[in-house]
């Protein structure tokens, strides 16, 4: 069987381990010893594929993505990785991040492979992917595709460059967040005008043109708007990416503002790996 290593055993890393448990020898390292099965060196030196799924929080004040944890892991891996092994980055990262690693560590095979999981249903989502996105150079990307096809032979593959794969991840998460804010705003007016919300939802969803995901108000957590580990931090980081490229992301900024208006539980402020308060000025 294939030797598969995982660095970071959160909801993404644990979903990967669960998904490949029947067709790979799994080694896991996490900074929490209770979540590890092997040491960092053992995972890297004895794995053909090394999945990196560590936090990439955004700064609470600036929105800038904090890549320090991912940077540190990639630095450590680079010094001990076997020449033929492939690093699979699953940590959400701003477009251009993986290219920077490829330039810094030309001896490493690196592929960016975003994950599209809900934290509540991560293992089930991983086992039932709608598509698998792989970004990188053709040779290592092809090897990762072959790995996935041993487990998911009939799934759609989107093969592209790393920067595009990184962009796809942010585009998905930020669109979902904007969609949630839009439906929360619709709900506010419906409440104000004493309009039947269930009938309104049947009216818009009945056409089949609008996917019902991310339209529930309140959400599955019983609160309005969006929270959790991913959407708030990814919105902030992507907004900052737009601004750094001289584009004013009016729609996303308005969606984030609406979320702060309707959301009661700002739980991402207290979730490890979602937000950092440390200075990370450019």
GROMACS .gro file of C-alpha atoms in nm:
model
  282
    1UNK     CA    1   0.000   0.000   0.000
    2UNK     CA    2   0.095   0.364  -0.045
    3UNK     CA    3   0.262   0.544   0.245
    4UNK     CA    4   0.065   0.862   0.316
    5UNK     CA    5   0.175   1.120   0.572
    6UNK     CA    6  -0.042   1.392   0.722
    7UNK     CA    7   0.085   1.707   0.895
    8UNK     CA    8  -0.198   1.866   1.093
    9UNK     CA    9  -0.478   1.648   1.228
   10UNK     CA   10  -0.768   1.891   1.241
   11UNK     CA   11  -1.099   1.834   1.063
   12UNK     CA   12  -0.928   1.834   0.721
   13UNK     CA   13  -0.635   1.611   0.816
   14UNK     CA   14  -0.857   1.366   1.002
   15UNK     CA   15  -1.094   1.348   0.704
   16UNK     CA   16  -0.803   1.263   0.473
   17UNK     CA   17  -0.683   0.994   0.713
   18UNK     CA   18  -1.032   0.847   0.731
   19UNK     CA   19  -1.077   0.855   0.354
   20UNK     CA   20  -0.751   0.675   0.272
   21UNK     CA   21  -0.742   0.442   0.574
   22UNK     CA   22  -0.831   0.133   0.369
   23UNK     CA   23  -0.583   0.189   0.087
   24UNK     CA   24  -0.278   0.354   0.246
   25UNK     CA   25  -0.042   0.326   0.540
   26UNK     CA   26  -0.120   0.644   0.733
   27UNK     CA   27   0.127   0.837   0.946
   28UNK     CA   28   0.008   1.150   1.127
   29UNK     CA   29   0.190   1.432   1.302
   30UNK     CA   30   0.015   1.709   1.491
   31UNK     CA   31   0.154   1.959   1.741
   32UNK     CA   32  -0.090   1.800   1.985
   33UNK     CA   33   0.081   1.473   2.073
   34UNK     CA   34  -0.254   1.309   2.145
   35UNK     CA   35  -0.349   1.355   1.779
   36UNK     CA   36  -0.020   1.217   1.644
   37UNK     CA   37   0.071   0.862   1.551
   38UNK     CA   38   0.433   0.932   1.453
   39UNK     CA   39   0.702   1.198   1.486
   40UNK     CA   40   0.738   1.476   1.228
   41UNK     CA   41   1.058   1.324   1.089
   42UNK     CA   42   0.903   0.979   1.065
   43UNK     CA   43   0.602   1.114   0.875
   44UNK     CA   44   0.811   1.307   0.623
   45UNK     CA   45   1.092   1.057   0.570
   46UNK     CA   46   0.866   0.755   0.527
   47UNK     CA   47   0.579   0.891   0.315
   48UNK     CA   48   0.543   0.900  -0.061
   49UNK     CA   49   0.280   1.172  -0.024
   50UNK     CA   50   0.275   1.428   0.257
   51UNK     CA   51  -0.052   1.612   0.312
   52UNK     CA   52  -0.012   1.949   0.484
   53UNK     CA   53  -0.329   2.076   0.651
   54UNK     CA   54  -0.222   2.336   0.906
   55UNK     CA   55  -0.400   2.663   0.996
   56UNK     CA   56  -0.363   2.980   0.787
   57UNK     CA   57  -0.544   3.238   1.001
   58UNK     CA   58  -0.611   3.599   0.907
   59UNK     CA   59  -0.513   3.896   1.118
   60UNK     CA   60  -0.807   4.028   1.320
   61UNK     CA   61  -0.722   4.392   1.245
   62UNK     CA   62  -0.571   4.388   0.895
   63UNK     CA   63  -0.721   4.077   0.735
   64UNK     CA   64  -0.376   3.975   0.610
   65UNK     CA   65  -0.332   3.599   0.590
   66UNK     CA   66  -0.080   3.460   0.839
   67UNK     CA   67   0.128   3.193   0.665
   68UNK     CA   68   0.380   3.154   0.947
   69UNK     CA   69   0.267   2.805   1.049
   70UNK     CA   70   0.260   2.681   0.690
   71UNK     CA   71   0.595   2.851   0.617
   72UNK     CA   72   0.753   2.678   0.915
   73UNK     CA   73   0.618   2.337   0.817
   74UNK     CA   74   0.737   2.372   0.457
   75UNK     CA   75   1.081   2.479   0.580
   76UNK     CA   76   1.106   2.174   0.807
   77UNK     CA   77   0.985   1.939   0.536
   78UNK     CA   78   1.235   2.074   0.282
   79UNK     CA   79   1.535   1.967   0.488
   80UNK     CA   80   1.440   1.600   0.525
   81UNK     CA   81   1.197   1.506   0.247
   82UNK     CA   82   1.300   1.220   0.013
   83UNK     CA   83   1.357   1.345  -0.345
   84UNK     CA   84   1.065   1.155  -0.500
   85UNK     CA   85   0.801   1.237  -0.238
   86UNK     CA   86   0.520   1.484  -0.311
   87UNK     CA   87   0.392   1.752  -0.075
   88UNK     CA   88   0.016   1.808  -0.105
   89UNK     CA   89  -0.085   2.144   0.042
   90UNK     CA   90  -0.445   2.155   0.161
   91UNK     CA   91  -0.412   2.463   0.381
   92UNK     CA   92  -0.606   2.753   0.229
   93UNK     CA   93  -0.354   3.000   0.087
   94UNK     CA   94  -0.368   3.320  -0.117
   95UNK     CA   95  -0.297   3.277  -0.493
   96UNK     CA   96   0.076   3.268  -0.553
   97UNK     CA   97   0.168   3.102  -0.222
   98UNK     CA   98   0.247   2.759  -0.367
   99UNK     CA   99   0.442   2.915  -0.654
  100UNK     CA  100   0.655   3.092  -0.394
  101UNK     CA  101   0.726   2.759  -0.224
  102UNK     CA  102   0.815   2.599  -0.557
  103UNK     CA  103   1.063   2.878  -0.623
  104UNK     CA  104   1.209   2.863  -0.272
  105UNK     CA  105   1.232   2.483  -0.264
  106UNK     CA  106   1.298   2.377  -0.626
  107UNK     CA  107   1.400   2.029  -0.509
  108UNK     CA  108   1.049   1.962  -0.375
  109UNK     CA  109   0.747   1.828  -0.563
  110UNK     CA  110   0.453   2.042  -0.450
  111UNK     CA  111   0.086   2.025  -0.547
  112UNK     CA  112  -0.193   2.247  -0.416
  113UNK     CA  113  -0.510   2.048  -0.350
  114UNK     CA  114  -0.791   2.249  -0.186
  115UNK     CA  115  -1.053   2.072   0.020
  116UNK     CA  116  -1.424   2.154   0.012
  117UNK     CA  117  -1.554   2.027   0.345
  118UNK     CA  118  -1.806   2.138   0.603
  119UNK     CA  119  -1.656   2.106   0.950
  120UNK     CA  120  -1.967   1.927   1.081
  121UNK     CA  121  -1.962   1.665   0.805
  122UNK     CA  122  -1.595   1.663   0.701
  123UNK     CA  123  -1.542   1.287   0.683
  124UNK     CA  124  -1.862   1.228   0.487
  125UNK     CA  125  -1.784   1.519   0.253
  126UNK     CA  126  -1.435   1.386   0.184
  127UNK     CA  127  -1.578   1.046   0.094
  128UNK     CA  128  -1.825   1.204  -0.150
  129UNK     CA  129  -1.635   1.474  -0.343
  130UNK     CA  130  -1.811   1.661  -0.623
  131UNK     CA  131  -1.472   1.731  -0.781
  132UNK     CA  132  -1.103   1.712  -0.694
  133UNK     CA  133  -0.890   2.016  -0.779
  134UNK     CA  134  -0.516   1.968  -0.829
  135UNK     CA  135  -0.276   2.252  -0.904
  136UNK     CA  136   0.091   2.215  -0.988
  137UNK     CA  137   0.344   2.094  -1.244
  138UNK     CA  138   0.217   1.806  -1.463
  139UNK     CA  139   0.442   1.530  -1.324
  140UNK     CA  140   0.374   1.563  -0.948
  141UNK     CA  141   0.015   1.661  -1.020
  142UNK     CA  142  -0.028   1.342  -1.222
  143UNK     CA  143   0.105   1.135  -0.935
  144UNK     CA  144  -0.145   1.291  -0.695
  145UNK     CA  145  -0.423   1.232  -0.947
  146UNK     CA  146  -0.325   0.864  -0.962
  147UNK     CA  147  -0.330   0.850  -0.580
  148UNK     CA  148  -0.683   0.988  -0.567
  149UNK     CA  149  -0.807   0.764  -0.846
  150UNK     CA  150  -0.723   0.458  -0.635
  151UNK     CA  151  -0.992   0.582  -0.396
  152UNK     CA  152  -1.219   0.796  -0.615
  153UNK     CA  153  -1.203   0.650  -0.969
  154UNK     CA  154  -1.524   0.813  -1.094
  155UNK     CA  155  -1.484   1.164  -0.952
  156UNK     CA  156  -1.434   1.469  -1.176
  157UNK     CA  157  -1.076   1.602  -1.172
  158UNK     CA  158  -0.989   1.966  -1.238
  159UNK     CA  159  -0.620   1.981  -1.331
  160UNK     CA  160  -0.462   2.325  -1.338
  161UNK     CA  161  -0.175   2.536  -1.209
  162UNK     CA  162  -0.127   2.600  -0.837
  163UNK     CA  163  -0.230   2.966  -0.845
  164UNK     CA  164  -0.561   2.883  -1.012
  165UNK     CA  165  -0.628   2.603  -0.763
  166UNK     CA  166  -0.568   2.847  -0.476
  167UNK     CA  167  -0.803   3.097  -0.642
  168UNK     CA  168  -1.077   2.835  -0.684
  169UNK     CA  169  -1.078   2.767  -0.310
  170UNK     CA  170  -1.119   3.133  -0.218
  171UNK     CA  171  -1.374   3.197  -0.492
  172UNK     CA  172  -1.592   2.914  -0.360
  173UNK     CA  173  -1.576   3.009   0.008
  174UNK     CA  174  -1.627   3.380  -0.056
  175UNK     CA  175  -1.917   3.324  -0.294
  176UNK     CA  176  -2.088   3.104  -0.035
  177UNK     CA  177  -2.036   3.375   0.228
  178UNK     CA  178  -2.180   3.643  -0.002
  179UNK     CA  179  -2.477   3.417  -0.074
  180UNK     CA  180  -2.543   3.370   0.298
  181UNK     CA  181  -2.536   3.746   0.355
  182UNK     CA  182  -2.773   3.805   0.062
  183UNK     CA  183  -3.033   3.564   0.199
  184UNK     CA  184  -3.000   3.710   0.547
  185UNK     CA  185  -3.071   4.052   0.399
  186UNK     CA  186  -3.372   3.919   0.207
  187UNK     CA  187  -3.495   3.766   0.533
  188UNK     CA  188  -3.466   4.101   0.714
  189UNK     CA  189  -3.699   4.271   0.466
  190UNK     CA  190  -3.940   3.978   0.465
  191UNK     CA  191  -3.968   4.004   0.843
  192UNK     CA  192  -4.020   4.381   0.823
  193UNK     CA  193  -4.298   4.353   0.565
  194UNK     CA  194  -4.466   4.049   0.724
  195UNK     CA  195  -4.395   3.837   0.418
  196UNK     CA  196  -4.415   3.457   0.430
  197UNK     CA  197  -4.053   3.345   0.427
  198UNK     CA  198  -4.114   2.972   0.357
  199UNK     CA  199  -4.327   3.059   0.054
  200UNK     CA  200  -4.063   3.306  -0.063
  201UNK     CA  201  -3.795   3.039  -0.038
  202UNK     CA  202  -4.008   2.790  -0.227
  203UNK     CA  203  -4.053   3.054  -0.493
  204UNK     CA  204  -3.682   3.115  -0.548
  205UNK     CA  205  -3.562   2.757  -0.501
  206UNK     CA  206  -3.844   2.600  -0.700
  207UNK     CA  207  -3.689   2.697  -1.033
  208UNK     CA  208  -3.383   2.483  -0.970
  209UNK     CA  209  -3.161   2.771  -1.075
  210UNK     CA  210  -3.052   2.844  -0.718
  211UNK     CA  211  -2.875   2.574  -0.517
  212UNK     CA  212  -3.038   2.553  -0.172
  213UNK     CA  213  -2.703   2.526   0.007
  214UNK     CA  214  -2.618   2.838   0.210
  215UNK     CA  215  -2.973   2.977   0.183
  216UNK     CA  216  -3.107   2.869   0.523
  217UNK     CA  217  -3.191   3.159   0.759
  218UNK     CA  218  -3.105   3.119   1.043
  219UNK     CA  219  -2.823   2.881   0.954
  220UNK     CA  220  -2.765   2.526   1.068
  221UNK     CA  221  -2.601   2.656   1.386
  222UNK     CA  222  -2.917   2.845   1.480
  223UNK     CA  223  -2.755   3.186   1.428
  224UNK     CA  224  -2.781   3.438   1.146
  225UNK     CA  225  -2.503   3.495   0.896
  226UNK     CA  226  -2.186   3.289   0.881
  227UNK     CA  227  -1.929   3.195   1.144
  228UNK     CA  228  -1.692   2.908   1.204
  229UNK     CA  229  -1.328   2.861   1.120
  230UNK     CA  230  -1.324   2.927   0.745
  231UNK     CA  231  -1.564   3.181   0.593
  232UNK     CA  232  -1.484   3.488   0.809
  233UNK     CA  233  -1.106   3.447   0.785
  234UNK     CA  234  -1.112   3.362   0.415
  235UNK     CA  235  -1.334   3.660   0.334
  236UNK     CA  236  -1.097   3.893   0.521
  237UNK     CA  237  -0.788   3.750   0.353
  238UNK     CA  238  -0.939   3.755   0.002
  239UNK     CA  239  -1.065   4.112   0.047
  240UNK     CA  240  -0.711   4.210   0.138
  241UNK     CA  241  -0.579   4.026  -0.170
  242UNK     CA  242  -0.817   4.225  -0.393
  243UNK     CA  243  -0.709   4.553  -0.234
  244UNK     CA  244  -0.341   4.470  -0.274
  245UNK     CA  245  -0.414   4.426  -0.646
  246UNK     CA  246  -0.593   4.763  -0.671
  247UNK     CA  247  -0.944   4.617  -0.698
  248UNK     CA  248  -1.216   4.735  -0.462
  249UNK     CA  249  -1.418   4.423  -0.360
  250UNK     CA  250  -1.737   4.615  -0.282
  251UNK     CA  251  -1.962   4.310  -0.285
  252UNK     CA  252  -1.751   4.105  -0.045
  253UNK     CA  253  -1.693   4.397   0.189
  254UNK     CA  254  -2.067   4.462   0.204
  255UNK     CA  255  -2.133   4.093   0.271
  256UNK     CA  256  -1.884   4.095   0.557
  257UNK     CA  257  -2.040   4.411   0.698
  258UNK     CA  258  -2.388   4.256   0.676
  259UNK     CA  259  -2.260   3.948   0.856
  260UNK     CA  260  -2.127   4.158   1.143
  261UNK     CA  261  -2.469   4.325   1.164
  262UNK     CA  262  -2.678   4.007   1.184
  263UNK     CA  263  -2.439   3.761   1.349
  264UNK     CA  264  -2.460   3.719   1.725
  265UNK     CA  265  -2.196   3.451   1.788
  266UNK     CA  266  -1.861   3.574   1.658
  267UNK     CA  267  -1.716   3.232   1.729
  268UNK     CA  268  -1.423   3.260   1.486
  269UNK     CA  269  -1.261   3.508   1.725
  270UNK     CA  270  -1.217   3.224   1.971
  271UNK     CA  271  -1.136   2.932   1.737
  272UNK     CA  272  -0.771   2.832   1.730
  273UNK     CA  273  -0.630   2.872   1.381
  274UNK     CA  274  -0.897   3.113   1.254
  275UNK     CA  275  -0.768   3.449   1.375
  276UNK     CA  276  -0.435   3.588   1.486
  277UNK     CA  277  -0.385   3.913   1.674
  278UNK     CA  278  -0.011   3.927   1.614
  279UNK     CA  279   0.136   4.200   1.396
  280UNK     CA  280   0.196   4.079   1.040
  281UNK     CA  281   0.247   4.400   0.850
  282UNK     CA  282   0.377   4.374   0.496
   0.00000   0.00000   0.00000
